């Protein structure tokens, strides 16, 4: 079983984001594996443990992501590939093209990825890659089992559960509730530091000039204004109701 996991490195949700000249300041902030991608990695490792095979983790980003990505190796991945090419670090379109180009070079039975990233939260990567590869996709799965050459998955559909049987190769995006990602032990972290990381650039993936053209451009990033403090109503219930009605009347006008 040859399994690919799409992994993104992002900033910790505990970080205070700073914006300078319309751009998010990346230097000096703590980096983590995208939490939704950790569910994807855990599922891939569980499949490997039962059916054998190899788990390859693929990410797009600069070399400074290397230390963070080694956490994925410590969690059970066998191989790490990093596409380190500034020309391919653009919008979801160009990143999905880079991932798809790599996936076409090797035969993968299963591809997993998080349902979205916690920074941009576009939820585009899985569908874009599946379309480019021409394989089935099921998003936001909550259960996963194998049945011969097919995967049987469940996903939440606005309050009810949908069960699907999907022939392989196929792509699945994962969400919280699918599994509990394992904690990388110190011993596994030490082993991971010795594993090599394979680097690719655009030329290695046979990119054309058209493939390198981004489709969207971010015009500006800005911090949302802080909400004003809430108003506490005082007095008797009747007084509070009158004050609330007066406030609503003023807000509607």
PDB file of C-alpha atoms in Angstrom:
ATOM      1  CA  UNK A   1       0.000   0.000   0.000  1.00  0.00           C
ATOM      2  CA  UNK A   2       1.578   3.260  -1.148  1.00  0.00           C
ATOM      3  CA  UNK A   3       0.116   6.186   0.811  1.00  0.00           C
ATOM      4  CA  UNK A   4       0.630   9.923   0.399  1.00  0.00           C
ATOM      5  CA  UNK A   5      -0.172  12.484   3.097  1.00  0.00           C
ATOM      6  CA  UNK A   6      -0.444  16.168   2.176  1.00  0.00           C
ATOM      7  CA  UNK A   7       0.994  18.131   5.076  1.00  0.00           C
ATOM      8  CA  UNK A   8       1.077  21.880   5.695  1.00  0.00           C
ATOM      9  CA  UNK A   9       3.242  23.749   8.173  1.00  0.00           C
ATOM     10  CA  UNK A  10       1.502  26.744   9.717  1.00  0.00           C
ATOM     11  CA  UNK A  11       1.833  29.077  12.668  1.00  0.00           C
ATOM     12  CA  UNK A  12       0.666  28.085  16.134  1.00  0.00           C
ATOM     13  CA  UNK A  13      -2.835  29.238  17.036  1.00  0.00           C
ATOM     14  CA  UNK A  14      -1.382  30.560  20.293  1.00  0.00           C
ATOM     15  CA  UNK A  15       0.788  33.056  18.420  1.00  0.00           C
ATOM     16  CA  UNK A  16      -0.113  36.723  18.225  1.00  0.00           C
ATOM     17  CA  UNK A  17      -0.129  37.519  14.527  1.00  0.00           C
ATOM     18  CA  UNK A  18       1.677  40.681  13.441  1.00  0.00           C
ATOM     19  CA  UNK A  19       1.082  42.386  10.118  1.00  0.00           C
ATOM     20  CA  UNK A  20       3.587  44.768   8.578  1.00  0.00           C
ATOM     21  CA  UNK A  21       3.112  46.498   5.247  1.00  0.00           C
ATOM     22  CA  UNK A  22       0.101  44.361   4.497  1.00  0.00           C
ATOM     23  CA  UNK A  23       1.893  41.034   5.036  1.00  0.00           C
ATOM     24  CA  UNK A  24       1.893  38.521   7.898  1.00  0.00           C
ATOM     25  CA  UNK A  25       5.257  38.538   9.674  1.00  0.00           C
ATOM     26  CA  UNK A  26       6.541  34.957   9.549  1.00  0.00           C
ATOM     27  CA  UNK A  27       9.877  35.400  11.275  1.00  0.00           C
ATOM     28  CA  UNK A  28      10.117  34.400  14.925  1.00  0.00           C
ATOM     29  CA  UNK A  29       6.717  32.703  15.199  1.00  0.00           C
ATOM     30  CA  UNK A  30       6.248  29.109  16.357  1.00  0.00           C
ATOM     31  CA  UNK A  31       5.496  26.656  13.575  1.00  0.00           C
ATOM     32  CA  UNK A  32       3.338  23.533  13.907  1.00  0.00           C
ATOM     33  CA  UNK A  33       1.903  20.823  11.691  1.00  0.00           C
ATOM     34  CA  UNK A  34      -1.587  21.755  10.549  1.00  0.00           C
ATOM     35  CA  UNK A  35      -3.807  19.928  13.112  1.00  0.00           C
ATOM     36  CA  UNK A  36      -6.249  18.612  10.481  1.00  0.00           C
ATOM     37  CA  UNK A  37      -3.302  17.101   8.611  1.00  0.00           C
ATOM     38  CA  UNK A  38      -2.293  15.243  11.760  1.00  0.00           C
ATOM     39  CA  UNK A  39      -5.562  13.276  11.547  1.00  0.00           C
ATOM     40  CA  UNK A  40      -4.655  12.453   7.945  1.00  0.00           C
ATOM     41  CA  UNK A  41      -1.202  11.236   8.975  1.00  0.00           C
ATOM     42  CA  UNK A  42      -2.550   9.124  11.834  1.00  0.00           C
ATOM     43  CA  UNK A  43      -5.032   7.434   9.500  1.00  0.00           C
ATOM     44  CA  UNK A  44      -2.309   6.742   6.953  1.00  0.00           C
ATOM     45  CA  UNK A  45      -0.056   5.195   9.599  1.00  0.00           C
ATOM     46  CA  UNK A  46      -2.916   3.036  10.897  1.00  0.00           C
ATOM     47  CA  UNK A  47      -3.576   1.714   7.384  1.00  0.00           C
ATOM     48  CA  UNK A  48       0.128   0.971   6.951  1.00  0.00           C
ATOM     49  CA  UNK A  49       0.265  -0.897  10.259  1.00  0.00           C
ATOM     50  CA  UNK A  50      -2.558  -3.208   9.169  1.00  0.00           C
ATOM     51  CA  UNK A  51      -1.890  -3.639   5.441  1.00  0.00           C
ATOM     52  CA  UNK A  52       1.799  -2.786   5.125  1.00  0.00           C
ATOM     53  CA  UNK A  53       3.314  -0.367   2.662  1.00  0.00           C
ATOM     54  CA  UNK A  54       4.913   3.052   2.919  1.00  0.00           C
ATOM     55  CA  UNK A  55       3.688   6.465   4.071  1.00  0.00           C
ATOM     56  CA  UNK A  56       5.127   9.478   2.262  1.00  0.00           C
ATOM     57  CA  UNK A  57       4.504  12.954   3.661  1.00  0.00           C
ATOM     58  CA  UNK A  58       4.609  15.781   1.133  1.00  0.00           C
ATOM     59  CA  UNK A  59       4.781  19.484   1.934  1.00  0.00           C
ATOM     60  CA  UNK A  60       5.383  22.682  -0.002  1.00  0.00           C
ATOM     61  CA  UNK A  61       7.482  25.340   1.698  1.00  0.00           C
ATOM     62  CA  UNK A  62      10.946  26.650   2.579  1.00  0.00           C
ATOM     63  CA  UNK A  63      13.775  24.661   4.131  1.00  0.00           C
ATOM     64  CA  UNK A  64      13.111  26.240   7.548  1.00  0.00           C
ATOM     65  CA  UNK A  65      10.040  23.985   7.777  1.00  0.00           C
ATOM     66  CA  UNK A  66      12.326  20.970   8.019  1.00  0.00           C
ATOM     67  CA  UNK A  67      12.462  20.710  11.832  1.00  0.00           C
ATOM     68  CA  UNK A  68       8.668  20.974  12.133  1.00  0.00           C
ATOM     69  CA  UNK A  69       8.107  18.367   9.426  1.00  0.00           C
ATOM     70  CA  UNK A  70      10.330  15.869  11.228  1.00  0.00           C
ATOM     71  CA  UNK A  71       7.495  15.577  13.748  1.00  0.00           C
ATOM     72  CA  UNK A  72       5.568  13.737  11.021  1.00  0.00           C
ATOM     73  CA  UNK A  73       8.452  11.271  10.692  1.00  0.00           C
ATOM     74  CA  UNK A  74       8.393  10.773  14.458  1.00  0.00           C
ATOM     75  CA  UNK A  75       4.643  10.057  14.243  1.00  0.00           C
ATOM     76  CA  UNK A  76       5.180   7.141  11.862  1.00  0.00           C
ATOM     77  CA  UNK A  77       5.767   8.471   8.350  1.00  0.00           C
ATOM     78  CA  UNK A  78       8.446   6.612   6.392  1.00  0.00           C
ATOM     79  CA  UNK A  79       9.521   9.312   3.968  1.00  0.00           C
ATOM     80  CA  UNK A  80       9.440  13.116   3.855  1.00  0.00           C
ATOM     81  CA  UNK A  81       9.380  15.147   0.650  1.00  0.00           C
ATOM     82  CA  UNK A  82       9.586  18.960   0.679  1.00  0.00           C
ATOM     83  CA  UNK A  83       8.966  21.005  -2.465  1.00  0.00           C
ATOM     84  CA  UNK A  84      11.193  24.001  -1.778  1.00  0.00           C
ATOM     85  CA  UNK A  85      10.626  26.401  -4.664  1.00  0.00           C
ATOM     86  CA  UNK A  86       9.515  30.036  -4.069  1.00  0.00           C
ATOM     87  CA  UNK A  87       7.745  30.032  -7.443  1.00  0.00           C
ATOM     88  CA  UNK A  88       5.420  27.280  -6.194  1.00  0.00           C
ATOM     89  CA  UNK A  89       4.548  28.853  -2.819  1.00  0.00           C
ATOM     90  CA  UNK A  90       1.593  30.893  -4.020  1.00  0.00           C
ATOM     91  CA  UNK A  91      -2.143  30.365  -3.941  1.00  0.00           C
ATOM     92  CA  UNK A  92      -4.057  27.104  -3.607  1.00  0.00           C
ATOM     93  CA  UNK A  93      -3.948  26.636  -7.369  1.00  0.00           C
ATOM     94  CA  UNK A  94      -0.164  26.621  -7.721  1.00  0.00           C
ATOM     95  CA  UNK A  95       0.386  24.530  -4.579  1.00  0.00           C
ATOM     96  CA  UNK A  96      -2.165  21.945  -5.745  1.00  0.00           C
ATOM     97  CA  UNK A  97      -0.398  21.804  -9.111  1.00  0.00           C
ATOM     98  CA  UNK A  98       2.903  21.119  -7.351  1.00  0.00           C
ATOM     99  CA  UNK A  99       1.398  18.357  -5.204  1.00  0.00           C
ATOM    100  CA  UNK A 100      -0.362  16.802  -8.204  1.00  0.00           C
ATOM    101  CA  UNK A 101       2.822  16.877 -10.278  1.00  0.00           C
ATOM    102  CA  UNK A 102       4.660  14.940  -7.577  1.00  0.00           C
ATOM    103  CA  UNK A 103       1.787  12.463  -7.125  1.00  0.00           C
ATOM    104  CA  UNK A 104       1.813  11.744 -10.867  1.00  0.00           C
ATOM    105  CA  UNK A 105       5.476  10.739 -10.651  1.00  0.00           C
ATOM    106  CA  UNK A 106       4.658   7.924  -8.230  1.00  0.00           C
ATOM    107  CA  UNK A 107       1.729   5.548  -7.927  1.00  0.00           C
ATOM    108  CA  UNK A 108      -0.256   6.120  -4.725  1.00  0.00           C
ATOM    109  CA  UNK A 109      -3.137   3.905  -3.644  1.00  0.00           C
ATOM    110  CA  UNK A 110      -4.358   6.349  -0.997  1.00  0.00           C
ATOM    111  CA  UNK A 111      -3.963  10.088  -0.526  1.00  0.00           C
ATOM    112  CA  UNK A 112      -4.924  11.765   2.747  1.00  0.00           C
ATOM    113  CA  UNK A 113      -5.029  15.422   3.712  1.00  0.00           C
ATOM    114  CA  UNK A 114      -6.696  17.599   6.307  1.00  0.00           C
ATOM    115  CA  UNK A 115     -10.065  19.082   5.430  1.00  0.00           C
ATOM    116  CA  UNK A 116      -8.496  22.552   5.605  1.00  0.00           C
ATOM    117  CA  UNK A 117      -5.598  24.491   7.069  1.00  0.00           C
ATOM    118  CA  UNK A 118      -6.076  26.562  10.198  1.00  0.00           C
ATOM    119  CA  UNK A 119      -4.477  29.658   8.657  1.00  0.00           C
ATOM    120  CA  UNK A 120      -6.319  30.232   5.351  1.00  0.00           C
ATOM    121  CA  UNK A 121      -9.101  27.648   5.905  1.00  0.00           C
ATOM    122  CA  UNK A 122      -9.983  27.505   2.200  1.00  0.00           C
ATOM    123  CA  UNK A 123     -10.554  23.705   2.125  1.00  0.00           C
ATOM    124  CA  UNK A 124      -9.490  23.725  -1.532  1.00  0.00           C
ATOM    125  CA  UNK A 125      -6.370  21.570  -1.589  1.00  0.00           C
ATOM    126  CA  UNK A 126      -7.931  18.099  -1.462  1.00  0.00           C
ATOM    127  CA  UNK A 127     -10.574  18.720  -4.157  1.00  0.00           C
ATOM    128  CA  UNK A 128      -8.104  20.494  -6.450  1.00  0.00           C
ATOM    129  CA  UNK A 129      -5.560  17.667  -6.250  1.00  0.00           C
ATOM    130  CA  UNK A 130      -8.206  14.970  -6.775  1.00  0.00           C
ATOM    131  CA  UNK A 131      -9.554  16.720  -9.872  1.00  0.00           C
ATOM    132  CA  UNK A 132      -6.056  17.158 -11.284  1.00  0.00           C
ATOM    133  CA  UNK A 133      -5.283  13.454 -10.718  1.00  0.00           C
ATOM    134  CA  UNK A 134      -8.698  12.303 -11.944  1.00  0.00           C
ATOM    135  CA  UNK A 135      -9.441  10.186  -8.856  1.00  0.00           C
ATOM    136  CA  UNK A 136     -12.449  10.009  -6.482  1.00  0.00           C
ATOM    137  CA  UNK A 137     -12.510  12.219  -3.396  1.00  0.00           C
ATOM    138  CA  UNK A 138     -14.512  12.134  -0.156  1.00  0.00           C
ATOM    139  CA  UNK A 139     -14.140  15.123   2.153  1.00  0.00           C
ATOM    140  CA  UNK A 140     -14.338  15.458   5.948  1.00  0.00           C
ATOM    141  CA  UNK A 141     -14.441  11.728   6.769  1.00  0.00           C
ATOM    142  CA  UNK A 142     -15.127  10.519  10.311  1.00  0.00           C
ATOM    143  CA  UNK A 143     -14.573   6.753   9.838  1.00  0.00           C
ATOM    144  CA  UNK A 144     -12.271   4.799   7.543  1.00  0.00           C
ATOM    145  CA  UNK A 145     -11.924   1.072   6.866  1.00  0.00           C
ATOM    146  CA  UNK A 146     -10.596  -1.019   3.997  1.00  0.00           C
ATOM    147  CA  UNK A 147     -12.610  -3.614   2.061  1.00  0.00           C
ATOM    148  CA  UNK A 148     -10.442  -5.260  -0.561  1.00  0.00           C
ATOM    149  CA  UNK A 149      -9.501  -2.706  -3.203  1.00  0.00           C
ATOM    150  CA  UNK A 150     -12.029  -0.211  -1.850  1.00  0.00           C
ATOM    151  CA  UNK A 151     -12.229   2.113   1.122  1.00  0.00           C
ATOM    152  CA  UNK A 152     -15.408   2.348   3.190  1.00  0.00           C
ATOM    153  CA  UNK A 153     -15.826   5.768   4.778  1.00  0.00           C
ATOM    154  CA  UNK A 154     -18.397   7.682   6.802  1.00  0.00           C
ATOM    155  CA  UNK A 155     -18.845  11.424   6.878  1.00  0.00           C
ATOM    156  CA  UNK A 156     -21.178  13.787   8.668  1.00  0.00           C
ATOM    157  CA  UNK A 157     -23.674  15.434   6.313  1.00  0.00           C
ATOM    158  CA  UNK A 158     -25.474  18.174   8.246  1.00  0.00           C
ATOM    159  CA  UNK A 159     -26.699  15.952  11.037  1.00  0.00           C
ATOM    160  CA  UNK A 160     -26.826  12.539   9.394  1.00  0.00           C
ATOM    161  CA  UNK A 161     -24.083  10.054   8.516  1.00  0.00           C
ATOM    162  CA  UNK A 162     -23.265   9.163   4.914  1.00  0.00           C
ATOM    163  CA  UNK A 163     -21.549   5.855   4.148  1.00  0.00           C
ATOM    164  CA  UNK A 164     -19.574   5.482   0.928  1.00  0.00           C
ATOM    165  CA  UNK A 165     -17.610   2.676  -0.690  1.00  0.00           C
ATOM    166  CA  UNK A 166     -14.850   4.136  -2.834  1.00  0.00           C
ATOM    167  CA  UNK A 167     -12.553   2.279  -5.270  1.00  0.00           C
ATOM    168  CA  UNK A 168      -8.828   3.008  -5.003  1.00  0.00           C
ATOM    169  CA  UNK A 169      -6.861   5.044  -5.813  1.00  0.00           C
ATOM    170  CA  UNK A 170      -8.762   7.822  -4.060  1.00  0.00           C
ATOM    171  CA  UNK A 171      -8.238  10.921  -1.948  1.00  0.00           C
ATOM    172  CA  UNK A 172      -9.775  11.591   1.478  1.00  0.00           C
ATOM    173  CA  UNK A 173      -9.747  14.696   3.649  1.00  0.00           C
ATOM    174  CA  UNK A 174      -9.942  14.275   7.402  1.00  0.00           C
ATOM    175  CA  UNK A 175     -11.433  16.145  10.326  1.00  0.00           C
ATOM    176  CA  UNK A 176     -11.499  16.020  14.115  1.00  0.00           C
ATOM    177  CA  UNK A 177     -13.202  12.869  15.387  1.00  0.00           C
ATOM    178  CA  UNK A 178     -11.683  10.471  12.855  1.00  0.00           C
ATOM    179  CA  UNK A 179      -8.921   9.365  15.227  1.00  0.00           C
ATOM    180  CA  UNK A 180      -6.580  10.537  17.960  1.00  0.00           C
ATOM    181  CA  UNK A 181      -3.144  11.411  16.517  1.00  0.00           C
ATOM    182  CA  UNK A 182      -0.371   9.627  18.367  1.00  0.00           C
ATOM    183  CA  UNK A 183       2.155  11.530  20.436  1.00  0.00           C
ATOM    184  CA  UNK A 184       5.693  11.327  19.018  1.00  0.00           C
ATOM    185  CA  UNK A 185       7.918   9.860  21.706  1.00  0.00           C
ATOM    186  CA  UNK A 186      11.394  11.204  22.429  1.00  0.00           C
ATOM    187  CA  UNK A 187      12.930   8.030  21.003  1.00  0.00           C
ATOM    188  CA  UNK A 188      10.995   8.415  17.750  1.00  0.00           C
ATOM    189  CA  UNK A 189      11.939  12.086  17.569  1.00  0.00           C
ATOM    190  CA  UNK A 190      15.608  11.143  17.827  1.00  0.00           C
ATOM    191  CA  UNK A 191      15.189   8.566  15.063  1.00  0.00           C
ATOM    192  CA  UNK A 192      13.386  11.107  12.911  1.00  0.00           C
ATOM    193  CA  UNK A 193      16.331  13.498  13.100  1.00  0.00           C
ATOM    194  CA  UNK A 194      18.461  10.919  11.308  1.00  0.00           C
ATOM    195  CA  UNK A 195      16.047  10.366   8.421  1.00  0.00           C
ATOM    196  CA  UNK A 196      16.798  12.279   5.223  1.00  0.00           C
ATOM    197  CA  UNK A 197      14.352  14.721   3.670  1.00  0.00           C
ATOM    198  CA  UNK A 198      14.023  14.645  -0.132  1.00  0.00           C
ATOM    199  CA  UNK A 199      13.879  18.079  -1.763  1.00  0.00           C
ATOM    200  CA  UNK A 200      12.199  18.971  -5.048  1.00  0.00           C
ATOM    201  CA  UNK A 201      12.010  22.149  -7.111  1.00  0.00           C
ATOM    202  CA  UNK A 202       9.752  23.002 -10.037  1.00  0.00           C
ATOM    203  CA  UNK A 203      12.198  21.685 -12.640  1.00  0.00           C
ATOM    204  CA  UNK A 204      12.122  18.261 -10.965  1.00  0.00           C
ATOM    205  CA  UNK A 205       8.343  18.170 -11.460  1.00  0.00           C
ATOM    206  CA  UNK A 206       8.303  19.122 -15.163  1.00  0.00           C
ATOM    207  CA  UNK A 207       6.426  22.368 -14.592  1.00  0.00           C
ATOM    208  CA  UNK A 208       5.494  24.489 -17.594  1.00  0.00           C
ATOM    209  CA  UNK A 209       5.365  28.284 -17.538  1.00  0.00           C
ATOM    210  CA  UNK A 210       1.548  28.176 -17.494  1.00  0.00           C
ATOM    211  CA  UNK A 211       1.580  25.844 -14.478  1.00  0.00           C
ATOM    212  CA  UNK A 212       3.494  28.483 -12.505  1.00  0.00           C
ATOM    213  CA  UNK A 213       0.897  31.227 -12.927  1.00  0.00           C
ATOM    214  CA  UNK A 214      -1.084  31.882  -9.742  1.00  0.00           C
ATOM    215  CA  UNK A 215      -4.831  32.405 -10.125  1.00  0.00           C
ATOM    216  CA  UNK A 216      -5.482  34.625  -7.106  1.00  0.00           C
ATOM    217  CA  UNK A 217      -3.608  37.532  -5.530  1.00  0.00           C
ATOM    218  CA  UNK A 218      -3.942  38.614  -1.887  1.00  0.00           C
ATOM    219  CA  UNK A 219      -4.302  42.387  -1.900  1.00  0.00           C
ATOM    220  CA  UNK A 220      -4.106  43.005   1.824  1.00  0.00           C
ATOM    221  CA  UNK A 221      -4.009  41.366   5.233  1.00  0.00           C
ATOM    222  CA  UNK A 222      -5.321  43.219   8.255  1.00  0.00           C
ATOM    223  CA  UNK A 223      -6.202  42.465  11.854  1.00  0.00           C
ATOM    224  CA  UNK A 224      -9.930  42.569  12.550  1.00  0.00           C
ATOM    225  CA  UNK A 225     -10.917  45.445  14.854  1.00  0.00           C
ATOM    226  CA  UNK A 226     -11.426  44.509  18.463  1.00  0.00           C
ATOM    227  CA  UNK A 227     -15.024  44.201  19.545  1.00  0.00           C
ATOM    228  CA  UNK A 228     -16.286  46.824  21.938  1.00  0.00           C
ATOM    229  CA  UNK A 229     -17.157  45.726  25.454  1.00  0.00           C
ATOM    230  CA  UNK A 230     -20.633  44.350  25.982  1.00  0.00           C
ATOM    231  CA  UNK A 231     -23.266  46.400  27.766  1.00  0.00           C
ATOM    232  CA  UNK A 232     -24.519  45.111  31.106  1.00  0.00           C
ATOM    233  CA  UNK A 233     -28.148  45.910  31.933  1.00  0.00           C
ATOM    234  CA  UNK A 234     -28.975  47.007  35.484  1.00  0.00           C
ATOM    235  CA  UNK A 235     -32.061  47.563  37.560  1.00  0.00           C
ATOM    236  CA  UNK A 236     -35.305  45.614  37.748  1.00  0.00           C
ATOM    237  CA  UNK A 237     -36.421  43.254  35.014  1.00  0.00           C
ATOM    238  CA  UNK A 238     -38.809  45.893  33.692  1.00  0.00           C
ATOM    239  CA  UNK A 239     -36.038  48.480  33.622  1.00  0.00           C
ATOM    240  CA  UNK A 240     -33.717  46.049  31.823  1.00  0.00           C
ATOM    241  CA  UNK A 241     -36.385  45.279  29.201  1.00  0.00           C
ATOM    242  CA  UNK A 242     -36.990  48.999  28.602  1.00  0.00           C
ATOM    243  CA  UNK A 243     -33.254  49.673  28.330  1.00  0.00           C
ATOM    244  CA  UNK A 244     -32.810  46.772  25.914  1.00  0.00           C
ATOM    245  CA  UNK A 245     -35.728  47.938  23.730  1.00  0.00           C
ATOM    246  CA  UNK A 246     -34.332  51.458  23.652  1.00  0.00           C
ATOM    247  CA  UNK A 247     -30.935  50.110  22.642  1.00  0.00           C
ATOM    248  CA  UNK A 248     -32.384  47.938  19.869  1.00  0.00           C
ATOM    249  CA  UNK A 249     -34.535  50.813  18.611  1.00  0.00           C
ATOM    250  CA  UNK A 250     -31.462  53.016  18.403  1.00  0.00           C
ATOM    251  CA  UNK A 251     -29.414  50.280  16.672  1.00  0.00           C
ATOM    252  CA  UNK A 252     -32.086  49.728  13.989  1.00  0.00           C
ATOM    253  CA  UNK A 253     -32.404  53.424  13.128  1.00  0.00           C
TER     254      UNK A 253
END
